[in-house]
Coordinates of C-alpha atoms in Angstrom, one line a residue:
M5 CA 167.2 126.2 107.3
R6 CA 169.9 128.7 106.4
R7 CA 168.4 131.6 108.3
P8 CA 168.4 130.0 111.7
V9 CA 171.9 128.6 111.2
A10 CA 173.2 132.0 110.4
I11 CA 171.6 133.5 113.4
V12 CA 172.9 130.7 115.7
T13 CA 176.3 131.2 114.2
A14 CA 176.1 134.9 115.1
L15 CA 175.1 134.2 118.6
V16 CA 177.8 131.6 119.1
L17 CA 180.4 134.1 117.7
F18 CA 179.1 136.8 120.1
G19 CA 179.4 134.3 123.0
E20 CA 182.9 133.4 121.9
A21 CA 183.9 137.0 121.8
V22 CA 182.8 137.5 125.4
G23 CA 184.7 134.4 126.4
I24 CA 187.9 135.5 124.6
V25 CA 187.8 138.9 126.3
L26 CA 187.3 137.3 129.7
I27 CA 190.1 134.8 129.3
N28 CA 192.5 137.5 128.2
A29 CA 191.4 139.7 131.1
V30 CA 192.3 136.9 133.5
L31 CA 195.6 136.3 131.7
A32 CA 196.4 140.0 131.9
T33 CA 195.6 140.2 135.5
V34 CA 197.7 137.2 136.3
A35 CA 200.6 138.6 134.3
E36 CA 200.4 141.9 136.1
N37 CA 200.0 140.4 139.6
Q38 CA 203.0 138.0 139.3
N39 CA 205.3 140.9 138.5
M40 CA 207.7 138.6 136.6
S41 CA 209.4 139.4 133.3
L42 CA 209.6 137.0 130.4
A43 CA 212.9 137.3 128.5
G44 CA 213.4 140.8 129.8
L45 CA 209.9 142.0 128.8
E46 CA 208.3 144.2 131.4
P47 CA 205.2 142.8 133.2
D48 CA 203.2 145.9 132.4
A49 CA 204.0 145.4 128.7
M50 CA 202.8 141.8 128.9
S51 CA 199.6 142.8 130.6
A52 CA 198.9 145.6 128.2
G53 CA 199.6 143.4 125.2
T54 CA 197.2 140.7 126.6
W55 CA 194.5 143.3 127.1
V56 CA 195.0 144.6 123.5
M57 CA 195.0 141.1 122.1
G58 CA 191.8 140.2 123.9
G59 CA 190.1 143.4 122.7
V60 CA 191.1 143.0 119.1
C61 CA 190.1 139.3 119.0
G62 CA 186.8 140.1 120.6
L63 CA 186.1 142.9 118.1
L64 CA 186.9 140.6 115.2
L65 CA 184.6 137.9 116.5
V66 CA 181.8 140.5 117.0
L67 CA 182.4 141.7 113.4
C68 CA 182.1 138.1 112.1
G69 CA 179.0 137.6 114.2
L70 CA 177.4 140.8 112.9
I71 CA 178.1 139.7 109.3
A72 CA 176.4 136.4 110.0
L73 CA 173.5 138.1 111.8
V74 CA 172.9 140.5 109.0
A75 CA 172.9 137.7 106.5
G76 CA 170.5 135.7 108.6
I77 CA 168.1 138.6 109.2
R78 CA 168.1 139.8 105.5
D79 CA 168.2 136.2 104.3
R80 CA 170.8 137.3 101.7
A81 CA 174.4 136.3 101.2
P82 CA 177.0 138.6 102.7
G83 CA 179.0 140.8 100.2
R84 CA 182.4 140.0 99.0
V85 CA 184.2 141.5 102.0
G86 CA 181.8 139.8 104.4
R87 CA 182.5 136.4 102.8
I88 CA 186.2 137.0 103.0
V89 CA 185.9 137.9 106.7
L90 CA 183.8 134.8 107.4
I91 CA 186.3 132.6 105.4
G92 CA 189.2 134.0 107.4
C93 CA 187.3 133.3 110.6
A94 CA 186.6 129.8 109.5
V95 CA 190.3 129.2 108.7
V96 CA 191.4 130.6 112.1
H97 CA 188.9 128.3 113.9
G98 CA 190.2 125.3 111.9
V99 CA 193.8 126.1 112.8
L100 CA 193.1 126.9 116.5
G101 CA 191.0 123.7 116.7
A102 CA 194.0 121.7 115.7
V103 CA 196.2 123.5 118.2
T104 CA 193.7 123.2 121.1
V105 CA 193.7 119.4 121.0
G106 CA 197.2 119.3 122.4
L107 CA 197.0 122.4 124.6
V108 CA 193.5 122.3 126.1
G109 CA 191.8 119.0 125.2
W110 CA 189.1 117.4 123.2
A111 CA 186.2 119.5 124.5
A112 CA 187.8 122.7 123.3
F113 CA 188.5 121.0 120.0
A114 CA 184.9 119.9 119.7
F115 CA 183.7 123.4 120.4
M116 CA 186.1 124.9 117.8
M117 CA 184.9 122.3 115.2
V118 CA 181.2 123.1 115.9
V119 CA 181.9 126.8 115.3
L120 CA 183.8 125.9 112.2
A121 CA 180.9 123.8 111.0
L122 CA 178.5 126.6 111.6
L123 CA 180.7 129.1 109.7
V124 CA 181.1 126.7 106.8
F125 CA 177.4 125.9 106.7
T126 CA 176.5 129.6 106.7
L127 CA 179.0 130.3 103.9
L128 CA 177.8 127.4 101.8
S129 CA 174.1 128.0 102.3
Y130 CA 174.4 131.6 101.2
G131 CA 176.7 130.6 98.3
P132 CA 176.0 131.6 94.7
E133 CA 172.5 130.7 93.7
T134 CA 172.2 128.2 90.9
R135 CA 170.8 130.1 87.9
P136 CA 168.4 128.3 85.6
Q137 CA 169.9 127.6 82.3
A138 CA 168.7 129.6 79.4
Q139 CA 166.0 127.9 77.3
R140 CA 167.6 126.6 74.3
P141 CA 165.5 126.1 71.2
E142 CA 164.8 122.5 70.6
L143 CA 166.4 121.1 67.5
T144 CA 163.5 119.9 65.5
P145 CA 163.8 118.5 62.1
T146 CA 162.1 120.7 59.6
A147 CA 160.5 119.4 56.4
P148 CA 162.0 120.6 53.2

């Protein structure tokens, strides 16, 4: 069950990366077309910053998706750095899920929680394997 979940997690993260880049592209275009400054900040700087933020967020989501995809294809746990990246991605989704309730609505919150659940399930299913305990010799009474 863990292999399909890791692959679905990767696909969802890839889709989310595309969505984030598209949303930031729309925001950058709107900021550029309005030609308004925010607290003295130039519209070109706001537009460029939005493009950069969209690109960086998209790349990070693609990186997280690649880590989950490789784990799913190989059916092995990601390395230490990969686990740290996926944990960071899960934390960010949890925090953004809490913020989206008030700003966007319950549908966005539900989506963020589904992605969070997929990330957590991927992390837990590829957790440290339980090792069989070493065979201890039985204590048997010996006759004198």
